[in-house]
């Protein structure tokens, strides 16, 4: 078995919803600029009491419940994040504790920015296949507390991001699955949370460069994945891109001549939640019944690093 089956999914969001009007109270911006340039209408930010670990644990609990599994049935936890509450212990270890797992299992974080969840899925699949997990079930989480690294004096970046977590319970299955992961060192386009002296701790981004990169890499990535899978775009039911900016997705749809409804968008409600964005979208599509049994879904991630990747999932 070399494919992956998703047995359950869930999400965790902070209580506080911050609209574009709210952002206009913080920086010199307005609803019109944010919605027309990005499609984003609101996002969620953690309060001082809320943590990325709590969001991740809430998402994990929901996913376990839906999979009808107890915490101790999980044999592996992989969490994708670059804005966890601590450098160590890992977010995956925090979730292990929060879920009340009583048995030791492999737990680790991966950092591939907005492509992180796809790196996490592939890491979990590889560990399941190698026999390194302690059971057939793995928990894969994408979670970010991005508001902690936003510069609330920089209107070009702080309006774009939000905090969230989403999780999937997966196991190996005999279903079509393909994955491509890539990265190419370019730390000028996005930089956050540096621990080096005299370097910005807050997120800094060359938005235009990332935009150009994204509209170029998404179609290439999709083509490469379809080729590897022996499929055509017509055989795919849904495409879930990283939810950075609706204009990026619109550009890609136009370039490919694909039906716009095939490419899911939910950044209007959550902003860019980096590693949480793809599983958050998948969770919505699963919960509202848009993804149905027998369907094929392609997920495409891109982000800081630079990193990019794509994954074919079958339901
Ligand atoms: N409100 C009002 N005006 C603004 C704002 C704002 N929030 N931000 C910028 N502006 C102004 C600028 O100052 C500029 O004004 P000027 O012409 O007087 O100088 C004008 O708007 C245009 O700014 P641009 O930067 O040219 O705007 P652009 O159309 O390129 O959109 C954006 C910027 C939205 C950031 C876009 O480039 C983008 O979405 N890039 C992709 C970002 C992304 O996808 N990041 C994902 C990676 S994240 C990760 O990996 C963790």
mmCIF file of C-alpha atoms and ligand atoms in Angstrom:
data_model
loop_
_atom_site.group_PDB
_atom_site.id
_atom_site.type_symbol
_atom_site.label_atom_id
_atom_site.label_comp_id
_atom_site.label_asym_id
_atom_site.label_seq_id
_atom_site.Cartn_x
_atom_site.Cartn_y
_atom_site.Cartn_z
ATOM 1 C CA UNK A 1 0.000 0.000 0.000
ATOM 2 C CA UNK A 2 1.567 3.273 -1.097
ATOM 3 C CA UNK A 3 -1.378 5.675 -1.066
ATOM 4 C CA UNK A 4 -2.982 7.591 1.770
ATOM 5 C CA UNK A 5 -6.520 7.460 3.107
ATOM 6 C CA UNK A 6 -7.896 10.378 5.118
ATOM 7 C CA UNK A 7 -10.001 8.987 7.955
ATOM 8 C CA UNK A 8 -10.907 12.198 9.723
ATOM 9 C CA UNK A 9 -10.224 15.918 9.697
ATOM 10 C CA UNK A 10 -10.692 18.894 11.963
ATOM 11 C CA UNK A 11 -9.719 22.504 12.527
ATOM 12 C CA UNK A 12 -9.002 24.978 15.298
ATOM 13 C CA UNK A 13 -9.495 28.742 15.076
ATOM 14 C CA UNK A 14 -8.902 31.586 17.522
ATOM 15 C CA UNK A 15 -12.053 33.168 18.984
ATOM 16 C CA UNK A 16 -11.280 36.642 17.644
ATOM 17 C CA UNK A 17 -12.303 37.377 14.064
ATOM 18 C CA UNK A 18 -10.591 40.497 12.681
ATOM 19 C CA UNK A 19 -12.269 42.163 9.708
ATOM 20 C CA UNK A 20 -10.609 44.425 7.159
ATOM 21 C CA UNK A 21 -12.335 47.351 8.892
ATOM 22 C CA UNK A 22 -10.648 46.262 12.138
ATOM 23 C CA UNK A 23 -7.269 46.189 10.328
ATOM 24 C CA UNK A 24 -7.924 49.746 9.114
ATOM 25 C CA UNK A 25 -7.953 50.799 12.798
ATOM 26 C CA UNK A 26 -4.391 49.417 13.161
ATOM 27 C CA UNK A 27 -2.655 50.391 9.892
ATOM 28 C CA UNK A 28 -3.307 52.784 7.019
ATOM 29 C CA UNK A 29 -5.421 50.459 4.885
ATOM 30 C CA UNK A 30 -9.015 49.935 3.832
ATOM 31 C CA UNK A 31 -11.435 47.149 3.005
ATOM 32 C CA UNK A 32 -11.499 48.029 -0.693
ATOM 33 C CA UNK A 33 -7.705 47.724 -1.126
ATOM 34 C CA UNK A 34 -7.473 44.430 0.762
ATOM 35 C CA UNK A 35 -10.426 42.730 -0.946
ATOM 36 C CA UNK A 36 -9.561 43.816 -4.492
ATOM 37 C CA UNK A 37 -5.825 42.996 -4.160
ATOM 38 C CA UNK A 38 -6.163 39.773 -2.183
ATOM 39 C CA UNK A 39 -9.769 38.575 -1.840
ATOM 40 C CA UNK A 40 -9.304 38.539 1.949
ATOM 41 C CA UNK A 41 -12.227 39.907 3.996
ATOM 42 C CA UNK A 42 -11.339 38.717 7.492
ATOM 43 C CA UNK A 43 -8.874 36.576 9.439
ATOM 44 C CA UNK A 44 -8.538 35.185 12.970
ATOM 45 C CA UNK A 45 -5.867 36.288 15.444
ATOM 46 C CA UNK A 46 -4.999 34.564 18.724
ATOM 47 C CA UNK A 47 -5.564 36.543 21.913
ATOM 48 C CA UNK A 48 -2.717 36.623 24.438
ATOM 49 C CA UNK A 49 -4.222 33.595 26.171
ATOM 50 C CA UNK A 50 -4.623 31.518 23.009
ATOM 51 C CA UNK A 51 -1.725 29.523 21.569
ATOM 52 C CA UNK A 52 -0.836 27.751 18.352
ATOM 53 C CA UNK A 53 -0.591 24.563 20.439
ATOM 54 C CA UNK A 54 -4.220 24.923 21.558
ATOM 55 C CA UNK A 55 -5.442 25.421 17.994
ATOM 56 C CA UNK A 56 -3.464 22.375 16.860
ATOM 57 C CA UNK A 57 -4.799 20.227 19.712
ATOM 58 C CA UNK A 58 -8.394 21.280 18.973
ATOM 59 C CA UNK A 59 -7.958 20.384 15.289
ATOM 60 C CA UNK A 60 -6.364 17.054 16.231
ATOM 61 C CA UNK A 61 -9.173 16.203 18.661
ATOM 62 C CA UNK A 62 -11.818 16.826 15.988
ATOM 63 C CA UNK A 63 -9.918 14.728 13.456
ATOM 64 C CA UNK A 64 -9.578 11.839 15.934
ATOM 65 C CA UNK A 65 -13.266 12.028 16.797
ATOM 66 C CA UNK A 66 -14.245 11.887 13.152
ATOM 67 C CA UNK A 67 -11.909 8.959 12.556
ATOM 68 C CA UNK A 68 -13.487 7.290 15.581
ATOM 69 C CA UNK A 69 -10.079 6.733 17.174
ATOM 70 C CA UNK A 70 -8.738 7.348 20.659
ATOM 71 C CA UNK A 71 -5.528 9.341 21.176
ATOM 72 C CA UNK A 72 -3.584 6.187 22.043
ATOM 73 C CA UNK A 73 -4.443 4.570 18.728
ATOM 74 C CA UNK A 74 -2.329 7.175 16.917
ATOM 75 C CA UNK A 75 1.145 5.893 16.066
ATOM 76 C CA UNK A 76 2.802 9.066 14.797
ATOM 77 C CA UNK A 77 2.318 12.852 14.930
ATOM 78 C CA UNK A 78 3.806 15.185 12.315
ATOM 79 C CA UNK A 79 3.105 18.920 12.635
ATOM 80 C CA UNK A 80 3.901 21.472 9.926
ATOM 81 C CA UNK A 81 4.534 24.967 11.264
ATOM 82 C CA UNK A 82 6.985 27.847 11.336
ATOM 83 C CA UNK A 83 5.219 29.879 14.024
ATOM 84 C CA UNK A 84 4.721 27.396 16.836
ATOM 85 C CA UNK A 85 4.797 28.686 20.412
ATOM 86 C CA UNK A 86 8.238 27.186 21.108
ATOM 87 C CA UNK A 87 11.292 26.168 19.122
ATOM 88 C CA UNK A 88 11.280 23.168 21.436
ATOM 89 C CA UNK A 89 9.347 21.159 22.512
ATOM 90 C CA UNK A 90 7.945 20.628 19.049
ATOM 91 C CA UNK A 91 4.312 21.385 18.282
ATOM 92 C CA UNK A 92 3.805 17.662 17.656
ATOM 93 C CA UNK A 93 5.041 16.895 21.198
ATOM 94 C CA UNK A 94 2.713 19.572 22.613
ATOM 95 C CA UNK A 95 -0.225 17.948 20.806
ATOM 96 C CA UNK A 96 0.826 14.511 22.103
ATOM 97 C CA UNK A 97 0.572 15.898 25.634
ATOM 98 C CA UNK A 98 -2.624 17.902 25.035
ATOM 99 C CA UNK A 99 -4.411 14.865 23.605
ATOM 100 C CA UNK A 100 -3.487 12.885 26.714
ATOM 101 C CA UNK A 101 -1.587 10.219 24.773
ATOM 102 C CA UNK A 102 -0.177 7.802 27.342
ATOM 103 C CA UNK A 103 2.147 5.859 24.999
ATOM 104 C CA UNK A 104 5.393 7.206 23.499
ATOM 105 C CA UNK A 105 5.218 7.569 19.705
ATOM 106 C CA UNK A 106 7.336 9.418 17.116
ATOM 107 C CA UNK A 107 6.441 13.145 17.132
ATOM 108 C CA UNK A 108 8.134 15.780 15.003
ATOM 109 C CA UNK A 109 7.668 19.173 13.324
ATOM 110 C CA UNK A 110 8.477 20.056 9.726
ATOM 111 C CA UNK A 111 9.050 23.587 8.459
ATOM 112 C CA UNK A 112 8.412 24.231 4.781
ATOM 113 C CA UNK A 113 6.359 27.415 5.331
ATOM 114 C CA UNK A 114 3.151 27.392 3.262
ATOM 115 C CA UNK A 115 4.102 24.069 1.614
ATOM 116 C CA UNK A 116 4.539 22.546 5.083
ATOM 117 C CA UNK A 117 1.401 20.419 5.197
ATOM 118 C CA UNK A 118 2.363 18.596 1.982
ATOM 119 C CA UNK A 119 5.852 17.958 3.404
ATOM 120 C CA UNK A 120 4.120 16.728 6.580
ATOM 121 C CA UNK A 121 1.845 14.321 4.699
ATOM 122 C CA UNK A 122 4.736 12.862 2.737
ATOM 123 C CA UNK A 123 6.872 12.564 5.891
ATOM 124 C CA UNK A 124 4.031 10.724 7.641
ATOM 125 C CA UNK A 125 3.479 8.429 4.648
ATOM 126 C CA UNK A 126 7.197 7.599 4.495
ATOM 127 C CA UNK A 127 7.365 6.849 8.227
ATOM 128 C CA UNK A 128 4.223 4.696 8.011
ATOM 129 C CA UNK A 129 5.732 2.792 5.074
ATOM 130 C CA UNK A 130 9.088 2.303 6.783
ATOM 131 C CA UNK A 131 7.379 0.804 9.832
ATOM 132 C CA UNK A 132 8.678 3.576 12.105
ATOM 133 C CA UNK A 133 5.218 4.574 13.339
ATOM 134 C CA UNK A 134 3.818 2.767 16.360
ATOM 135 C CA UNK A 135 0.465 2.033 14.722
ATOM 136 C CA UNK A 136 -1.180 2.232 11.289
ATOM 137 C CA UNK A 137 -2.602 5.702 12.047
ATOM 138 C CA UNK A 138 -0.786 9.030 11.736
ATOM 139 C CA UNK A 139 -1.931 12.489 12.721
ATOM 140 C CA UNK A 140 -0.750 15.228 10.347
ATOM 141 C CA UNK A 141 -1.263 18.826 11.435
ATOM 142 C CA UNK A 142 -0.752 22.231 9.819
ATOM 143 C CA UNK A 143 -0.833 25.034 12.395
ATOM 144 C CA UNK A 144 0.321 28.633 12.617
ATOM 145 C CA UNK A 145 0.307 31.433 15.153
ATOM 146 C CA UNK A 146 1.305 33.926 12.480
ATOM 147 C CA UNK A 147 -0.038 36.979 14.318
ATOM 148 C CA UNK A 148 2.934 36.607 16.717
ATOM 149 C CA UNK A 149 5.396 37.369 13.895
ATOM 150 C CA UNK A 150 3.429 40.035 12.047
ATOM 151 C CA UNK A 151 4.713 43.586 11.957
ATOM 152 C CA UNK A 152 1.564 45.595 12.701
ATOM 153 C CA UNK A 153 3.230 48.735 11.343
ATOM 154 C CA UNK A 154 3.730 47.152 7.894
ATOM 155 C CA UNK A 155 0.454 47.373 5.974
ATOM 156 C CA UNK A 156 1.877 45.468 3.030
ATOM 157 C CA UNK A 157 2.154 42.238 5.030
ATOM 158 C CA UNK A 158 0.071 42.339 8.237
ATOM 159 C CA UNK A 159 -3.284 42.407 6.426
ATOM 160 C CA UNK A 160 -2.554 39.162 4.583
ATOM 161 C CA UNK A 161 -2.146 36.544 7.298
ATOM 162 C CA UNK A 162 -4.219 34.759 9.950
ATOM 163 C CA UNK A 163 -3.870 32.135 12.694
ATOM 164 C CA UNK A 164 -5.379 28.654 12.333
ATOM 165 C CA UNK A 165 -4.783 24.934 12.605
ATOM 166 C CA UNK A 166 -6.144 21.931 10.760
ATOM 167 C CA UNK A 167 -5.437 18.236 11.147
ATOM 168 C CA UNK A 168 -5.949 14.942 9.324
ATOM 169 C CA UNK A 169 -5.844 11.354 10.541
ATOM 170 C CA UNK A 170 -4.336 9.232 7.775
ATOM 171 C CA UNK A 171 -3.306 5.649 7.112
ATOM 172 C CA UNK A 172 -1.738 3.823 4.188
ATOM 173 C CA UNK A 173 -4.176 2.698 1.514
ATOM 174 C CA UNK A 174 -4.217 1.096 -1.888
ATOM 175 C CA UNK A 175 -5.398 4.276 -3.625
ATOM 176 C CA UNK A 176 -3.782 6.528 -6.240
ATOM 177 C CA UNK A 177 -1.361 8.927 -4.582
ATOM 178 C CA UNK A 178 1.523 11.038 -5.916
ATOM 179 C CA UNK A 179 3.612 13.754 -4.401
ATOM 180 C CA UNK A 180 6.293 16.142 -5.541
ATOM 181 C CA UNK A 181 8.204 18.344 -3.111
ATOM 182 C CA UNK A 182 10.715 21.017 -3.986
ATOM 183 C CA UNK A 183 12.695 23.910 -2.605
ATOM 184 C CA UNK A 184 15.244 26.359 -3.822
ATOM 185 C CA UNK A 185 17.087 28.623 -1.423
ATOM 186 C CA UNK A 186 15.888 32.221 -1.665
ATOM 187 C CA UNK A 187 15.600 33.887 1.719
ATOM 188 C CA UNK A 188 15.068 37.386 0.301
ATOM 189 C CA UNK A 189 11.399 36.935 -0.533
ATOM 190 C CA UNK A 190 10.120 36.034 2.890
ATOM 191 C CA UNK A 191 11.781 36.077 6.243
ATOM 192 C CA UNK A 192 10.291 35.629 9.691
ATOM 193 C CA UNK A 193 11.254 34.993 13.279
ATOM 194 C CA UNK A 194 15.027 35.274 12.866
ATOM 195 C CA UNK A 195 16.989 34.458 15.993
ATOM 196 C CA UNK A 196 20.159 35.956 14.523
ATOM 197 C CA UNK A 197 21.377 39.197 16.077
ATOM 198 C CA UNK A 198 20.372 42.382 14.215
ATOM 199 C CA UNK A 199 17.857 40.604 11.998
ATOM 200 C CA UNK A 200 14.144 41.231 11.916
ATOM 201 C CA UNK A 201 12.052 38.900 14.032
ATOM 202 C CA UNK A 202 8.895 39.943 12.222
ATOM 203 C CA UNK A 203 7.742 38.625 8.910
ATOM 204 C CA UNK A 204 9.036 40.543 5.910
ATOM 205 C CA UNK A 205 7.994 39.739 2.388
ATOM 206 C CA UNK A 206 8.571 40.903 -1.146
ATOM 207 C CA UNK A 207 4.908 40.430 -2.130
ATOM 208 C CA UNK A 208 5.411 41.089 -5.835
ATOM 209 C CA UNK A 209 8.250 38.539 -6.081
ATOM 210 C CA UNK A 210 6.165 35.879 -4.300
ATOM 211 C CA UNK A 211 3.192 36.657 -6.549
ATOM 212 C CA UNK A 212 5.310 36.181 -9.708
ATOM 213 C CA UNK A 213 6.829 33.006 -8.293
ATOM 214 C CA UNK A 214 3.405 31.578 -7.381
ATOM 215 C CA UNK A 215 1.675 32.154 -10.728
ATOM 216 C CA UNK A 216 4.652 30.581 -12.496
ATOM 217 C CA UNK A 217 5.173 27.579 -10.213
ATOM 218 C CA UNK A 218 1.548 26.443 -9.651
ATOM 219 C CA UNK A 219 0.838 25.397 -13.273
ATOM 220 C CA UNK A 220 4.318 23.815 -13.555
ATOM 221 C CA UNK A 221 3.805 21.898 -10.346
ATOM 222 C CA UNK A 222 0.347 20.743 -11.430
ATOM 223 C CA UNK A 223 1.655 19.564 -14.806
ATOM 224 C CA UNK A 224 4.536 17.679 -13.168
ATOM 225 C CA UNK A 225 2.184 15.972 -10.694
ATOM 226 C CA UNK A 226 -0.340 14.995 -13.394
ATOM 227 C CA UNK A 227 2.471 13.569 -15.514
ATOM 228 C CA UNK A 228 3.769 11.561 -12.557
ATOM 229 C CA UNK A 229 0.246 10.313 -11.798
ATOM 230 C CA UNK A 230 -0.617 9.473 -15.425
ATOM 231 C CA UNK A 231 -3.717 11.673 -15.188
ATOM 232 C CA UNK A 232 -5.127 14.692 -17.009
ATOM 233 C CA UNK A 233 -6.666 17.761 -15.383
ATOM 234 C CA UNK A 234 -10.093 16.562 -16.576
ATOM 235 C CA UNK A 235 -9.738 13.521 -14.299
ATOM 236 C CA UNK A 236 -9.262 15.742 -11.221
ATOM 237 C CA UNK A 237 -12.346 16.835 -9.258
ATOM 238 C CA UNK A 238 -10.921 19.609 -7.071
ATOM 239 C CA UNK A 239 -7.708 21.617 -6.859
ATOM 240 C CA UNK A 240 -6.790 23.049 -3.463
ATOM 241 C CA UNK A 241 -4.024 25.636 -3.772
ATOM 242 C CA UNK A 242 -2.378 27.334 -0.830
ATOM 243 C CA UNK A 243 -4.767 30.187 0.017
ATOM 244 C CA UNK A 244 -2.451 33.210 -0.238
ATOM 245 C CA UNK A 245 -4.309 35.518 -2.587
ATOM 246 C CA UNK A 246 -7.393 35.008 -4.774
ATOM 247 C CA UNK A 247 -5.683 36.869 -7.637
ATOM 248 C CA UNK A 248 -2.957 34.202 -7.719
ATOM 249 C CA UNK A 249 -5.610 31.500 -8.140
ATOM 250 C CA UNK A 250 -7.511 33.574 -10.738
ATOM 251 C CA UNK A 251 -4.285 33.990 -12.775
ATOM 252 C CA UNK A 252 -3.664 30.233 -12.678
ATOM 253 C CA UNK A 253 -7.253 29.356 -13.632
ATOM 254 C CA UNK A 254 -7.023 31.718 -16.610
ATOM 255 C CA UNK A 255 -3.616 30.408 -17.667
ATOM 256 C CA UNK A 256 -4.866 26.806 -17.591
ATOM 257 C CA UNK A 257 -8.307 27.563 -19.048
ATOM 258 C CA UNK A 258 -9.734 25.502 -16.167
ATOM 259 C CA UNK A 259 -13.242 25.885 -14.687
ATOM 260 C CA UNK A 260 -12.927 28.385 -11.791
ATOM 261 C CA UNK A 261 -15.151 26.231 -9.545
ATOM 262 C CA UNK A 262 -12.525 23.488 -9.688
ATOM 263 C CA UNK A 263 -10.105 25.693 -7.693
ATOM 264 C CA UNK A 264 -11.334 26.136 -4.138
ATOM 265 C CA UNK A 265 -11.010 29.500 -2.371
ATOM 266 C CA UNK A 266 -11.559 30.296 1.288
ATOM 267 C CA UNK A 267 -8.917 32.967 1.923
ATOM 268 C CA UNK A 268 -11.776 35.515 2.132
ATOM 269 C CA UNK A 269 -12.651 34.078 5.577
ATOM 270 C CA UNK A 270 -9.252 33.094 6.972
ATOM 271 C CA UNK A 271 -6.508 35.056 5.165
ATOM 272 C CA UNK A 272 -3.228 33.285 4.452
ATOM 273 C CA UNK A 273 -2.743 30.729 7.243
ATOM 274 C CA UNK A 274 0.463 29.259 5.758
ATOM 275 C CA UNK A 275 0.891 25.570 6.726
ATOM 276 C CA UNK A 276 -2.726 25.430 7.953
ATOM 277 C CA UNK A 277 -4.194 26.733 4.700
ATOM 278 C CA UNK A 278 -4.355 23.509 2.641
ATOM 279 C CA UNK A 279 -5.696 21.229 5.416
ATOM 280 C CA UNK A 280 -8.158 23.956 6.478
ATOM 281 C CA UNK A 281 -9.548 24.045 2.932
ATOM 282 C CA UNK A 282 -9.593 20.228 2.716
ATOM 283 C CA UNK A 283 -11.401 20.030 6.058
ATOM 284 C CA UNK A 284 -14.088 22.451 4.837
ATOM 285 C CA UNK A 285 -14.560 20.553 1.583
ATOM 286 C CA UNK A 286 -14.844 17.254 3.463
ATOM 287 C CA UNK A 287 -17.186 18.556 6.162
ATOM 288 C CA UNK A 288 -19.569 20.216 3.706
ATOM 289 C CA UNK A 289 -19.621 17.148 1.443
ATOM 290 C CA UNK A 290 -18.044 18.845 -1.580
ATOM 291 C CA UNK A 291 -15.338 16.164 -1.707
ATOM 292 C CA UNK A 292 -17.169 12.883 -2.247
ATOM 293 C CA UNK A 293 -15.980 9.266 -2.140
ATOM 294 C CA UNK A 294 -14.234 8.261 -5.360
ATOM 295 C CA UNK A 295 -13.028 11.785 -6.136
ATOM 296 C CA UNK A 296 -9.463 12.911 -6.800
ATOM 297 C CA UNK A 297 -8.052 16.088 -5.305
ATOM 298 C CA UNK A 298 -4.796 17.859 -6.117
ATOM 299 C CA UNK A 299 -3.250 20.077 -3.434
ATOM 300 C CA UNK A 300 -0.601 22.625 -4.401
ATOM 301 C CA UNK A 301 1.577 24.527 -1.951
ATOM 302 C CA UNK A 302 4.110 27.334 -2.385
ATOM 303 C CA UNK A 303 5.818 29.637 0.049
ATOM 304 C CA UNK A 304 8.885 30.831 1.868
ATOM 305 C CA UNK A 305 12.127 29.001 1.371
ATOM 306 C CA UNK A 306 11.277 29.102 -1.416
ATOM 307 C CA UNK A 307 9.329 25.852 -1.208
ATOM 308 C CA UNK A 308 6.681 24.309 -3.432
ATOM 309 C CA UNK A 309 4.987 20.987 -3.935
ATOM 310 C CA UNK A 310 1.860 19.146 -4.978
ATOM 311 C CA UNK A 311 0.038 16.046 -3.911
ATOM 312 C CA UNK A 312 -2.696 13.854 -5.422
ATOM 313 C CA UNK A 313 -5.167 12.468 -2.874
ATOM 314 C CA UNK A 314 -7.965 9.992 -3.576
ATOM 315 C CA UNK A 315 -11.148 9.824 -1.515
HETATM 316 N N1 LIG B 1 -3.549 48.967 2.194
HETATM 317 C C1 LIG B 1 -3.528 50.001 1.358
HETATM 318 N N2 LIG B 1 -2.518 50.205 0.494
HETATM 319 C C2 LIG B 1 -1.514 49.319 0.485
HETATM 320 C C3 LIG B 1 -1.483 48.214 1.357
HETATM 321 C C4 LIG B 1 -2.562 48.059 2.243
HETATM 322 N N3 LIG B 1 -2.650 47.032 3.112
HETATM 323 N N4 LIG B 1 -0.359 47.501 1.123
HETATM 324 C C5 LIG B 1 0.292 48.133 0.140
HETATM 325 N N5 LIG B 1 -0.387 49.233 -0.245
HETATM 326 C C6 LIG B 1 -0.048 50.200 -1.272
HETATM 327 C C7 LIG B 1 1.438 50.236 -1.533
HETATM 328 O O1 LIG B 1 2.070 51.103 -0.608
HETATM 329 C C8 LIG B 1 1.484 50.751 -2.940
HETATM 330 O O2 LIG B 1 1.279 52.152 -2.913
HETATM 331 P P1 LIG B 1 2.134 53.106 -3.892
HETATM 332 O O3 LIG B 1 1.754 52.681 -5.277
HETATM 333 O O4 LIG B 1 1.684 54.478 -3.524
HETATM 334 O O5 LIG B 1 3.566 52.808 -3.587
HETATM 335 C C9 LIG B 1 0.246 50.137 -3.582
HETATM 336 O O6 LIG B 1 -0.614 49.760 -2.497
HETATM 337 C C10 LIG B 1 0.539 48.911 -4.423
HETATM 338 O O7 LIG B 1 1.356 48.026 -3.662
HETATM 339 P P2 LIG B 1 1.915 46.708 -4.295
HETATM 340 O O8 LIG B 1 2.857 46.044 -3.340
HETATM 341 O O9 LIG B 1 2.396 47.001 -5.670
HETATM 342 O O10 LIG B 1 0.566 45.839 -4.379
HETATM 343 P P3 LIG B 1 0.337 44.510 -5.149
HETATM 344 O O11 LIG B 1 -0.743 44.683 -6.134
HETATM 345 O O12 LIG B 1 1.618 43.873 -5.603
HETATM 346 O O13 LIG B 1 -0.268 43.569 -3.999
HETATM 347 C C11 LIG B 1 0.266 41.855 -2.413
HETATM 348 C C12 LIG B 1 0.502 43.290 -2.841
HETATM 349 C C13 LIG B 1 -1.180 41.695 -2.059
HETATM 350 C C14 LIG B 1 1.140 41.557 -1.208
HETATM 351 C C15 LIG B 1 0.610 40.896 -3.570
HETATM 352 O O14 LIG B 1 1.874 41.213 -4.099
HETATM 353 C C16 LIG B 1 0.581 39.451 -3.142
HETATM 354 O O15 LIG B 1 -0.432 38.908 -2.781
HETATM 355 N N6 LIG B 1 1.736 38.769 -3.210
HETATM 356 C C17 LIG B 1 1.783 37.358 -2.805
HETATM 357 C C18 LIG B 1 2.001 37.227 -1.347
HETATM 358 C C19 LIG B 1 1.986 35.761 -1.015
HETATM 359 O O16 LIG B 1 1.391 34.979 -1.686
HETATM 360 N N7 LIG B 1 2.635 35.341 0.017
HETATM 361 C C20 LIG B 1 2.594 33.913 0.271
HETATM 362 C C21 LIG B 1 3.780 33.416 0.802
HETATM 363 S S1 LIG B 1 3.616 33.494 2.500
HETATM 364 C C22 LIG B 1 4.513 32.241 3.187
HETATM 365 O O17 LIG B 1 5.145 31.466 2.552
HETATM 366 C C23 LIG B 1 4.488 32.176 4.698
#
